[in-house]
Tab-separated table of C-alpha atoms in Angstrom:
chain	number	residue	atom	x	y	z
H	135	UNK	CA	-55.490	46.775	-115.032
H	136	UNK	CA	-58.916	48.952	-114.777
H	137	UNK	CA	-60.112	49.077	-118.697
H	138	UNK	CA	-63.600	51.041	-117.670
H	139	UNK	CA	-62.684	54.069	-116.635
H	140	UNK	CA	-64.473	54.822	-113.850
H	141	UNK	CA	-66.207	52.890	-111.443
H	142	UNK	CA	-69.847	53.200	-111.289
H	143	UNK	CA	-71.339	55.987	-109.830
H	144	UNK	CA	-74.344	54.672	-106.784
H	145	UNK	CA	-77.555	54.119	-108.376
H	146	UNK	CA	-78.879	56.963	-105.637
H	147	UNK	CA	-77.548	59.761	-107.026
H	148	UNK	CA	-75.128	61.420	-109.569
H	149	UNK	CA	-71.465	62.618	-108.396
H	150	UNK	CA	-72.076	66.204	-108.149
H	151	UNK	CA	-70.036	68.253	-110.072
H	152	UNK	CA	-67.681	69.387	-107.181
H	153	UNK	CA	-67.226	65.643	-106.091
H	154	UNK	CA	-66.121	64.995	-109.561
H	155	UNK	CA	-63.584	67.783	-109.472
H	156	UNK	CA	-61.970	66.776	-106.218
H	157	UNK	CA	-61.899	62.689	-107.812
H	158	UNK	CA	-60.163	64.309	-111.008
H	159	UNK	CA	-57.437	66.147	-108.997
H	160	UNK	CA	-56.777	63.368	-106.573
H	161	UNK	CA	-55.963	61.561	-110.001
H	162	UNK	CA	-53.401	64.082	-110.949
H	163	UNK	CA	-51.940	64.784	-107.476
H	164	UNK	CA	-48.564	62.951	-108.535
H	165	UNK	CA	-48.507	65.079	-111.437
H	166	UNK	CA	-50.050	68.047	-111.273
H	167	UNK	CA	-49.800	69.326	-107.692
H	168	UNK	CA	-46.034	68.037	-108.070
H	169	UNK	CA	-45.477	70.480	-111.285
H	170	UNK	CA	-47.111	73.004	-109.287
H	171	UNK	CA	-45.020	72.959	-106.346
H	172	UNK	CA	-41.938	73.057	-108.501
H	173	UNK	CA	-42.788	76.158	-110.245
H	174	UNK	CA	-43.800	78.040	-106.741
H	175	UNK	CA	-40.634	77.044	-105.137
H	176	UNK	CA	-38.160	79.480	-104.182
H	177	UNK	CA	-34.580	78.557	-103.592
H	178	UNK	CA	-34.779	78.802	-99.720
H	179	UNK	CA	-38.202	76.660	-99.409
H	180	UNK	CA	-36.668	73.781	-101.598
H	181	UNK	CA	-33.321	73.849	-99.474
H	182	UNK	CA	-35.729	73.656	-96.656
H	183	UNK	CA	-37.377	70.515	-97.963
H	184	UNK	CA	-34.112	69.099	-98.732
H	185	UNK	CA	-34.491	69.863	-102.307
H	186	UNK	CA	-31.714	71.079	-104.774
H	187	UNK	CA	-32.056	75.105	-104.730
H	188	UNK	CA	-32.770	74.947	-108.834
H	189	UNK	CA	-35.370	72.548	-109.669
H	190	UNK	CA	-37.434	72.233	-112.534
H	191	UNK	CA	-41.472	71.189	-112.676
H	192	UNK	CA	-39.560	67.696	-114.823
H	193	UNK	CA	-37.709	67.220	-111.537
H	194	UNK	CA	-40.205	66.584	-109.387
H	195	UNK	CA	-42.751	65.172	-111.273
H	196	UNK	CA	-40.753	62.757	-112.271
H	197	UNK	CA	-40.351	61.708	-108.546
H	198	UNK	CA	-43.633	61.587	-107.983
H	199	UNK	CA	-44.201	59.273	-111.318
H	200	UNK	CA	-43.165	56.686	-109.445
H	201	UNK	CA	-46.040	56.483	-107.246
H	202	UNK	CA	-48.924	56.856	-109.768
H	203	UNK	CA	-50.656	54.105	-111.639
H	204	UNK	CA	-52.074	53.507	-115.304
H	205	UNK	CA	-55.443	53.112	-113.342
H	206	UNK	CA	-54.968	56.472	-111.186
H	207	UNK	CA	-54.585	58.237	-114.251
H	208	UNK	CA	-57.384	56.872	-115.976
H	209	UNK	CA	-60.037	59.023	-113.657
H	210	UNK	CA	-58.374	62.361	-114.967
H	211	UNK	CA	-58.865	60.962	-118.504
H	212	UNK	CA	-62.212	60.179	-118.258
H	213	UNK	CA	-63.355	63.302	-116.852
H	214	UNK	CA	-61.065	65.161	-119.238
H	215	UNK	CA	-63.008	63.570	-122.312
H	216	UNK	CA	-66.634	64.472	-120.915
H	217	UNK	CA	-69.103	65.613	-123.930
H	218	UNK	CA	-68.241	69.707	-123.044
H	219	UNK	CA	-64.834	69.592	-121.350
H	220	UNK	CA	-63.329	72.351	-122.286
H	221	UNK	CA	-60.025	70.836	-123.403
H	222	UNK	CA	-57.106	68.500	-122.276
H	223	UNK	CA	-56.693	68.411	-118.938
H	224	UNK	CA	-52.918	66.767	-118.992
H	225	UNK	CA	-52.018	68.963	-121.923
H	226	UNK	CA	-53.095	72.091	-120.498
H	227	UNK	CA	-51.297	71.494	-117.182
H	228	UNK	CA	-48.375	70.544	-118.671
H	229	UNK	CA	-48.376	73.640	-121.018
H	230	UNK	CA	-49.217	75.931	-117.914
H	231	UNK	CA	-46.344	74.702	-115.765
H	232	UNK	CA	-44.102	75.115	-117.960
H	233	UNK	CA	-42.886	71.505	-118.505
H	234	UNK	CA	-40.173	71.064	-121.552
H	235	UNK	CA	-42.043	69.547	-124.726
H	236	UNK	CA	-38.746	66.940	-124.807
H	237	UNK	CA	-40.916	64.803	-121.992
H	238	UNK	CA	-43.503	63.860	-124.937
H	239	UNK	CA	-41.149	63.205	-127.474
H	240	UNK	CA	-37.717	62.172	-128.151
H	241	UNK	CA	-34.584	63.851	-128.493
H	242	UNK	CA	-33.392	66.694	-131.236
H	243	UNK	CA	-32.501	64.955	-134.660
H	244	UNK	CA	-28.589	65.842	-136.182
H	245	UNK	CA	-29.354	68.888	-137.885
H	246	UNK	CA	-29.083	68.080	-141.565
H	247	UNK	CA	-26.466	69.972	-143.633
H	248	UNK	CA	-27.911	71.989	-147.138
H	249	UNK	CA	-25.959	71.359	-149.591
H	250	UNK	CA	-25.327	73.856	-151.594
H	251	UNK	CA	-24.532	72.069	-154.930
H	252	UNK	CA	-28.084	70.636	-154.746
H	253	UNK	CA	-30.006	72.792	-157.920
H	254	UNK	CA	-32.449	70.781	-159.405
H	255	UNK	CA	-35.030	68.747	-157.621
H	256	UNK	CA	-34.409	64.731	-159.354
H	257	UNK	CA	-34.796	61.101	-158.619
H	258	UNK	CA	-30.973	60.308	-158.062
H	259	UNK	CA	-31.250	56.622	-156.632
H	260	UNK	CA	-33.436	53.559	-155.732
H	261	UNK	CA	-33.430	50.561	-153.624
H	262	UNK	CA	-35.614	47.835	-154.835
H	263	UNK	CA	-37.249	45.021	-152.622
H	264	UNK	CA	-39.682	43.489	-154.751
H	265	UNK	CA	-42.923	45.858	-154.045
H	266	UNK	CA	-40.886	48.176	-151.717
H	267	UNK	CA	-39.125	50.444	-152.849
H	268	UNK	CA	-36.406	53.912	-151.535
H	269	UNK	CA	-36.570	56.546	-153.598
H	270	UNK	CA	-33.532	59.371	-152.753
H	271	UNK	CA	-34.577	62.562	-154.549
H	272	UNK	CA	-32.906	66.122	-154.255
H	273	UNK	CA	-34.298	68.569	-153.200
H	274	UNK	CA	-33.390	72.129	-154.446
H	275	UNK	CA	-35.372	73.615	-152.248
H	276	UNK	CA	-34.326	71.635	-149.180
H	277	UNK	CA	-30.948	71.527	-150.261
H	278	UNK	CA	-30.507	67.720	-149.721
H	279	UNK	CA	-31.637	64.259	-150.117
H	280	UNK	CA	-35.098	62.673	-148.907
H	281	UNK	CA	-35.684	59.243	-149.091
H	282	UNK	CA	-39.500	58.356	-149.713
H	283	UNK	CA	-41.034	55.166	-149.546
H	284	UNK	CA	-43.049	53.654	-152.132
H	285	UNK	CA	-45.004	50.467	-152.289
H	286	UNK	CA	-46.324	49.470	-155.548
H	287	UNK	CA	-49.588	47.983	-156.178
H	288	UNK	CA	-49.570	44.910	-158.528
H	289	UNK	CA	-52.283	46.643	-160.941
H	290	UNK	CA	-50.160	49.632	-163.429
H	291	UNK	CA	-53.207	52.045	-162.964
H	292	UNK	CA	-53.679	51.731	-159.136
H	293	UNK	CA	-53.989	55.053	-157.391
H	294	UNK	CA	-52.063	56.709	-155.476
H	295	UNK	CA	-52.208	56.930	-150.870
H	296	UNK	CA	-49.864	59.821	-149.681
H	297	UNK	CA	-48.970	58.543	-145.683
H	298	UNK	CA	-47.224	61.360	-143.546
H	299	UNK	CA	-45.738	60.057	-140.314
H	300	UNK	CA	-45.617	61.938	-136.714
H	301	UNK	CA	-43.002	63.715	-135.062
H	302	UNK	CA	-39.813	61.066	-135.407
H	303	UNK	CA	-40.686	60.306	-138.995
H	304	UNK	CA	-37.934	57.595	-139.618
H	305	UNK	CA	-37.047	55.653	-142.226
H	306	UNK	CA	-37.931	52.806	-142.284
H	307	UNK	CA	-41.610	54.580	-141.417
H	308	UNK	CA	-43.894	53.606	-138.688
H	309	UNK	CA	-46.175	52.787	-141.790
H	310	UNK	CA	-43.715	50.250	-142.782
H	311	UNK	CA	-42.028	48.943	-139.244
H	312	UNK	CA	-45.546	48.447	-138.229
H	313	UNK	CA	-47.026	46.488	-141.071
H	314	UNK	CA	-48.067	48.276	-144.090
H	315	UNK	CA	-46.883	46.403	-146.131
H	316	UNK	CA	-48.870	43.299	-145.039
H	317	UNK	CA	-51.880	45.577	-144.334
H	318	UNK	CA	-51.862	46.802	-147.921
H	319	UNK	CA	-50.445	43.561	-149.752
H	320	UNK	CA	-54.213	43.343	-151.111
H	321	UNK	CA	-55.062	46.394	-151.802
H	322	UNK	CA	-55.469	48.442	-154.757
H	323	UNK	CA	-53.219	51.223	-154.122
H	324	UNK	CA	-49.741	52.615	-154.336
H	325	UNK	CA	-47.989	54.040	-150.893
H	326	UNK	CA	-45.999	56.731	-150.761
H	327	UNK	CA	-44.046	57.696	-147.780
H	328	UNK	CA	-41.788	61.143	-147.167
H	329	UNK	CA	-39.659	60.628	-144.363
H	330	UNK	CA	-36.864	63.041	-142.930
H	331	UNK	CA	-39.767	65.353	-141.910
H	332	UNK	CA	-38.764	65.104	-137.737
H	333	UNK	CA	-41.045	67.843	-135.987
H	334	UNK	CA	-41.789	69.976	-139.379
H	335	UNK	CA	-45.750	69.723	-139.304
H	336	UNK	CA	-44.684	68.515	-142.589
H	337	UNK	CA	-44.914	72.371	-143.511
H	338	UNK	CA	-43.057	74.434	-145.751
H	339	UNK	CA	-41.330	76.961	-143.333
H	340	UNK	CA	-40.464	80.905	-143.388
H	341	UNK	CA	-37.007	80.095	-142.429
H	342	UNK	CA	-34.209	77.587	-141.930
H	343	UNK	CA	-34.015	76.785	-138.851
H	344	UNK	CA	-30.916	75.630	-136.835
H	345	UNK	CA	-31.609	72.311	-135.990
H	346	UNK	CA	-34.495	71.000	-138.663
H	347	UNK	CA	-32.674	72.407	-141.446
H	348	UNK	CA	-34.459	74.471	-144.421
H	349	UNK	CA	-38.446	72.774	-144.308
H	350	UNK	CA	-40.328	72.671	-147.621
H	351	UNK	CA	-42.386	69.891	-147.355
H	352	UNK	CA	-45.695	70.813	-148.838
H	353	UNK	CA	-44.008	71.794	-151.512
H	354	UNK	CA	-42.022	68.413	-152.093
H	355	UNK	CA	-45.051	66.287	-151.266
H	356	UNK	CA	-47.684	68.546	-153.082
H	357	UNK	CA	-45.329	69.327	-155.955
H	358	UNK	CA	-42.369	67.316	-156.480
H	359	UNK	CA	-43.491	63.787	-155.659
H	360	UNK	CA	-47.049	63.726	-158.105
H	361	UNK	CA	-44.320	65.279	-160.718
H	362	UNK	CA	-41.593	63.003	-160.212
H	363	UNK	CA	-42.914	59.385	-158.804
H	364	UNK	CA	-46.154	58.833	-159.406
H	365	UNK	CA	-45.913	58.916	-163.147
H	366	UNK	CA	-43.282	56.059	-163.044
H	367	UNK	CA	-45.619	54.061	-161.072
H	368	UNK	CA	-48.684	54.257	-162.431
H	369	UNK	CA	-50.607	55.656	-165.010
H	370	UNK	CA	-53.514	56.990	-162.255
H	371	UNK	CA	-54.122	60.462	-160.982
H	372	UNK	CA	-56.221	59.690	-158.450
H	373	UNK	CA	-54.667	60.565	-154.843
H	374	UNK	CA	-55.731	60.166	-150.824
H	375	UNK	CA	-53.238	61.463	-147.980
H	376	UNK	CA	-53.899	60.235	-144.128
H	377	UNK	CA	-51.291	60.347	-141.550
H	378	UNK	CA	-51.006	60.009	-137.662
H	379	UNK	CA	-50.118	61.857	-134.946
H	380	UNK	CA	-48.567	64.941	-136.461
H	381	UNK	CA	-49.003	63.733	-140.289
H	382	UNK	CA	-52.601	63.331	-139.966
H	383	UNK	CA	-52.922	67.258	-139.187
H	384	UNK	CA	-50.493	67.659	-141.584
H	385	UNK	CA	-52.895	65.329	-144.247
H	386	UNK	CA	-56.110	67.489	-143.637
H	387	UNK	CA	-54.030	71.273	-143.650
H	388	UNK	CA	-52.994	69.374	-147.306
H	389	UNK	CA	-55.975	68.509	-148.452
H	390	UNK	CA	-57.501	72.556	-147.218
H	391	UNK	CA	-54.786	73.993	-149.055
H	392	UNK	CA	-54.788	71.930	-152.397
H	393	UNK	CA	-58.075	70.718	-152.415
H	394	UNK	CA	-57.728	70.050	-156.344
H	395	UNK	CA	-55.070	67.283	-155.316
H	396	UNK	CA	-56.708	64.476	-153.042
H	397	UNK	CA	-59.937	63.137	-153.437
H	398	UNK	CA	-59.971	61.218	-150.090
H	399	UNK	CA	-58.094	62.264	-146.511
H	400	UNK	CA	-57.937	60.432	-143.032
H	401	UNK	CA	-56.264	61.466	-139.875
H	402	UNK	CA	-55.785	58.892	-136.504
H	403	UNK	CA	-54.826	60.549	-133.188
H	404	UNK	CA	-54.262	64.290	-135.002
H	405	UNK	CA	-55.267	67.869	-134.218
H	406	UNK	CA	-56.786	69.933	-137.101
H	407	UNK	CA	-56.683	73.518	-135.487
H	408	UNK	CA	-53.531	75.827	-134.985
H	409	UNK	CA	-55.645	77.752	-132.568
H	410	UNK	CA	-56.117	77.181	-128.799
H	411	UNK	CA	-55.114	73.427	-127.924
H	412	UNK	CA	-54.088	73.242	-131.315
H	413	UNK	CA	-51.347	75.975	-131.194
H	414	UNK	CA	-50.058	73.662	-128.046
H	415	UNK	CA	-50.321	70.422	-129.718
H	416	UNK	CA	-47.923	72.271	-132.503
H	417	UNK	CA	-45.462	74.199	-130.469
H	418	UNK	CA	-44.619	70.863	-128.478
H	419	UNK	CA	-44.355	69.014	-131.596
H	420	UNK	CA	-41.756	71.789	-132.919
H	421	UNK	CA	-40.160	72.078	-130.063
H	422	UNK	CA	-39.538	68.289	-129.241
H	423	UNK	CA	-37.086	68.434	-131.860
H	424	UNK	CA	-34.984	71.368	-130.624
H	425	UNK	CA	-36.570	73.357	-133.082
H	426	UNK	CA	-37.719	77.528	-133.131
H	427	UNK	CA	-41.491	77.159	-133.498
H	428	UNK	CA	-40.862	81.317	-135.178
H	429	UNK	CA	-39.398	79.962	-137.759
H	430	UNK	CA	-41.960	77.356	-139.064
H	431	UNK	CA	-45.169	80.393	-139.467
H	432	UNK	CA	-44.109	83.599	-137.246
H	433	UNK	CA	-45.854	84.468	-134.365
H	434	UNK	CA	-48.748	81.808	-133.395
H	435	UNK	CA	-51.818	83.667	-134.334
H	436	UNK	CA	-51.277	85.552	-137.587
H	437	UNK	CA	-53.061	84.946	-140.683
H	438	UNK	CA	-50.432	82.447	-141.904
H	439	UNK	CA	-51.822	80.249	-139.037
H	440	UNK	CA	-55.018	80.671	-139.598
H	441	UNK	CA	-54.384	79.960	-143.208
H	442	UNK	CA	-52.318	76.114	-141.835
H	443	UNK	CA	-55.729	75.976	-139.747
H	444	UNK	CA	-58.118	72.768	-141.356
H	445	UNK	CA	-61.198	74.162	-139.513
H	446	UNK	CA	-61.026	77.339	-140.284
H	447	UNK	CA	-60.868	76.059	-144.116
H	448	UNK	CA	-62.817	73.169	-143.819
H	449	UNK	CA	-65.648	74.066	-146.071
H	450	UNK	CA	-62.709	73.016	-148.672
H	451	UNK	CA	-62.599	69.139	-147.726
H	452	UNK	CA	-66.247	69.496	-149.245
H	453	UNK	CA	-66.837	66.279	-151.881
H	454	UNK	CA	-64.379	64.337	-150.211
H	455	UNK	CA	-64.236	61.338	-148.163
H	456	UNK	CA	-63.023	61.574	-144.485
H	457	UNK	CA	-62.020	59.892	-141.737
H	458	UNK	CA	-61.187	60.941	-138.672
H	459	UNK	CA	-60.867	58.568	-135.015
H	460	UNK	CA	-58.657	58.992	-131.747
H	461	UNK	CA	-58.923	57.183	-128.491
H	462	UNK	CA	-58.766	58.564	-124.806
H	463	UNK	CA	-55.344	58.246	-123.368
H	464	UNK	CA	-57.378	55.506	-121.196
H	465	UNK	CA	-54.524	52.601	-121.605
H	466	UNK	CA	-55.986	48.838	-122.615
H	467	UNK	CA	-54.091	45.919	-121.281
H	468	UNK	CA	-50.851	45.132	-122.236
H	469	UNK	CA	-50.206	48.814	-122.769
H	470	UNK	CA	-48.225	49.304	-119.321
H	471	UNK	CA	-45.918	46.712	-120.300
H	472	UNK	CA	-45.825	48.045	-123.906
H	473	UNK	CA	-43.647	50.919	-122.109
H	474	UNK	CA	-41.672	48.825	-120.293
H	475	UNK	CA	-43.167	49.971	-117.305
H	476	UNK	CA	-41.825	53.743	-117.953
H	477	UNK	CA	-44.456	56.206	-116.399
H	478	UNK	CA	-42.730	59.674	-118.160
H	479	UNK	CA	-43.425	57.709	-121.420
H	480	UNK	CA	-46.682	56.412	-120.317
H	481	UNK	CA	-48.053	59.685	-119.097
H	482	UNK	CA	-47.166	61.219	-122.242
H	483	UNK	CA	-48.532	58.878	-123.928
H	484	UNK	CA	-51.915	59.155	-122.448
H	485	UNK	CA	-51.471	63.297	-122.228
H	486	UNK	CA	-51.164	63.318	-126.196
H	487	UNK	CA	-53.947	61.267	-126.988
H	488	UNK	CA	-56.444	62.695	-125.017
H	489	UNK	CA	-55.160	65.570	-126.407
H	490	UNK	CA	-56.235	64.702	-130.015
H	491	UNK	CA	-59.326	63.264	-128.773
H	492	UNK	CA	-60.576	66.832	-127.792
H	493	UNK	CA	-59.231	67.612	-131.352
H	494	UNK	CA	-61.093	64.858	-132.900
H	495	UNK	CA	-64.165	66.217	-131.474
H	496	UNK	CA	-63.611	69.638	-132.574
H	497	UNK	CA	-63.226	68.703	-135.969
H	498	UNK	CA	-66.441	66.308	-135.626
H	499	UNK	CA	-68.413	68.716	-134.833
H	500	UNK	CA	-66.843	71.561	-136.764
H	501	UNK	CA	-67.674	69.156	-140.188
H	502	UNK	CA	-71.229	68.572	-138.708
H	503	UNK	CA	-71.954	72.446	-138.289
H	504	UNK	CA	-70.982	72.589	-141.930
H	505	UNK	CA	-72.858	69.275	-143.020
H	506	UNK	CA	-69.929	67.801	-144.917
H	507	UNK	CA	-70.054	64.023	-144.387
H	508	UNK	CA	-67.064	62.175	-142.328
H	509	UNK	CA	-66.797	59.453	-140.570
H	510	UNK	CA	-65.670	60.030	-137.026
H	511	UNK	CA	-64.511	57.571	-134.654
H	512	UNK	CA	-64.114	58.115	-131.110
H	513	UNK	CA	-62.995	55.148	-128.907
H	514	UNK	CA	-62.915	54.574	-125.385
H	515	UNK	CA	-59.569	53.698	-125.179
H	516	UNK	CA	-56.352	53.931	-126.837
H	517	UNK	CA	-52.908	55.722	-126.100
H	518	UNK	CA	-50.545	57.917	-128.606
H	519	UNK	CA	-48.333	54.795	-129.775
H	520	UNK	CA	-48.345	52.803	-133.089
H	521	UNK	CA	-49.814	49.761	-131.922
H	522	UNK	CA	-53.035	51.967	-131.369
H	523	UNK	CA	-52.278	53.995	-134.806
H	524	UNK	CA	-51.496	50.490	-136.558
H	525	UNK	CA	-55.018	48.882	-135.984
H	526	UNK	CA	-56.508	52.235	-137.033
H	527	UNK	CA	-55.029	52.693	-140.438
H	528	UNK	CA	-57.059	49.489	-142.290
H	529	UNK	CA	-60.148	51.414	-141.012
H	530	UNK	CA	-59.094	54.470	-142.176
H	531	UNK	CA	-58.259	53.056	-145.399
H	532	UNK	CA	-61.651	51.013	-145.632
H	533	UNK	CA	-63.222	53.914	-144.819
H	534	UNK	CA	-62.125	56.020	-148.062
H	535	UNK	CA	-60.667	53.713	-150.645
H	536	UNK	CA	-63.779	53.848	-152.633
H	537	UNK	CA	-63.871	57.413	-153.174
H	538	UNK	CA	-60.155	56.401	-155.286
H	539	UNK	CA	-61.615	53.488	-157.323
């Protein structure tokens, strides 16, 4: 598998700017010209290429997934992450075309049922496992139970690490399936994990929505859990929140709107802006899960936005530390046969995380313009999967646990 990637270019000269262009779209001709050709096909020219008369630009790119490679691919990346590009290349395509947000994420979650007899927001259960712990709490303003996560520290006045989990946000966590609790067996700190959040933005929401249910999440995580857990755990008030993929967005909007709250934030492989690629990066997230991307803010573009928008506020993550990193998309070895050799999968895997990479300049520079210090980490390669995110979150960590000794 090509890691670099890129050959070269001849010592001689410099690709000129139109040879790179026609080397970039050679690399998404199984893609790209495949979604194009679906969406300009008209009944009677797809019966004439002994295609079915309704096709969709899924259809056919699928097909043609079969005859692309992790190293074709890598060209578009590479060119797509260029110091100026204008955003993601894969993202962008796949956002013009058309192409259902369900090929980058799983399927719709059971919508969960409010229950109406659910009044008061309380710690109703736990399930102990030495440091690990389930907490089920009720939500009133959810209307049902969420389980959250906790792993104690072995000190009584450790503080406190808020971890918000992308788009599936299971329980057991990623945090926890992939090795928190090994990774943070050492350290001074007490996790705490929402989960039930599938495809929320971990937002609180104008208005139920049919298949996510009624969404109050910053509300439950910026309200009910310091009030309820944390002083049962320790006797600290000192917080952080990071997250990945859709909870690291979710960590910085947090830490904009209740800047009083967290004295250190990280995100790994996130998007900080509800504006441009942004808004994209959000409606596919909402809409992965079957869900009415209305519901969550209104229209994209109104103040409410704006006001969910980490850039726009950023002057507020002033006086605290920050991390940010991504990778490319550009796959390292082992990473084909991480997805079983699946190309939808792997493409979308590579789409999202150059996708946040573009983000995670934004935001680098965005923090630069205003002088607030970060620490930004761009990498040459990594896709949008947890054994990137897992090696990522010790760094993060290392990167901001001092600001919460």
């Amino acid at each position: 598998m090509i890691v670099n990637p890129v050959p070269p270019a001849p010592r001689t000269r410099r690709p000129s700017r139109l040879r790179r262009a026609s080397r970039a779209s050679r690399a998404v001709l199984g893609v790209a010209t495949a979604a194009a050709l679906a969406v300009g096909l008209t009944p009677a020219s797809a019966q004439a290429q002994g295609l079915p008369a309704s096709i969709s630009p899924e259809q056919i790119s699928n097909g043609a997934l079969g005859a692309i490679s992790p190293e074709s691919l890598s060209q578009l990346l590479y060119f797509g992450n260029l110091p100026g590009s204008s955003g993601s290349s894969m993202m962008g395509l796949a956002n013009r075309f058309g192409f259902s947000p369900n090929m980058f994420a799983g399927s719709a979650p059971p919508a969960p049922q409010p229950n109406p007899n659910i009044t008061v927001t309380k710690v109703v259960g736990k399930k102990i496992d030495g440091r690990y712990e389930q907490w089920l709490i009720d939500s009133a303003d959810m209307k049902r139970g969420i389980t959250v996560e906790v792993y104690r520290a072995t000190r009584p006045d450790a503080p406190f690490l808020y971890l918000l989990d992308g788009v599936g946000s299971e329980l057991p966590s990623g945090f926890m399936q992939w090795g928190a609790a090994e990774q943070f067996a050492d350290q001074n700190v007490n996790l705490i994990i929402p989960t039930g959040g599938q495809g929320s933005m971990w937002a609180d929401w104008n208005a139920q929505d049919p298949v996510l249910g009624i969404s109050k999440w910053e509300s439950f995580i910026t309200r009910d859990l310091p009030r309820l857990v944390e002083p049962q755990v320790s006797t600290s008030t000192k917080r952080g929140v990071g997250g990945i993929s859709m909870g690291a967005g979710a960590a910085l909007t947090l830490a904009t709107r209740h800047p009083e709250l967290y004295r250190a934030v990280f995100g790994v492989s996130g998007c900080y802006s509800t504006d441009t690629l942004g808004q994209i990066l959000t409606r596919y997230t909402v809409e992965s899960r079957g869900a009415t991307l209305t519901n969550m803010w209104g229209e994209p573009g109104n103040a409410q936005w704006a006001s969910h928008d980490a850039m726009i506020n950023a002057e507020k993550l002033r006086g605290k530390a920050i991390y940010l990193s991504s990778g490319t998309g550009v796959a390292n070895p082992g990473d084909w046969a991480e997805y079983n050799n699946d190309a939808a999968n792997f493409v979308a895997g590579m789409a999202l995380e150059q996708a946040t990479g573009q983000c995670t300049r934004a935001a680098d520079r965005r923090l630069r313009e205003l002088n607030i210090p970060a620490r930004v980490d761009h990498l040459p390669t990594g896709m949008h999967n947890w054994s990137y995110y897992s090696q990522q979150i010790p760094v993060a960590w290392n990167a901001v646990r001092a600001a919460l000794q």
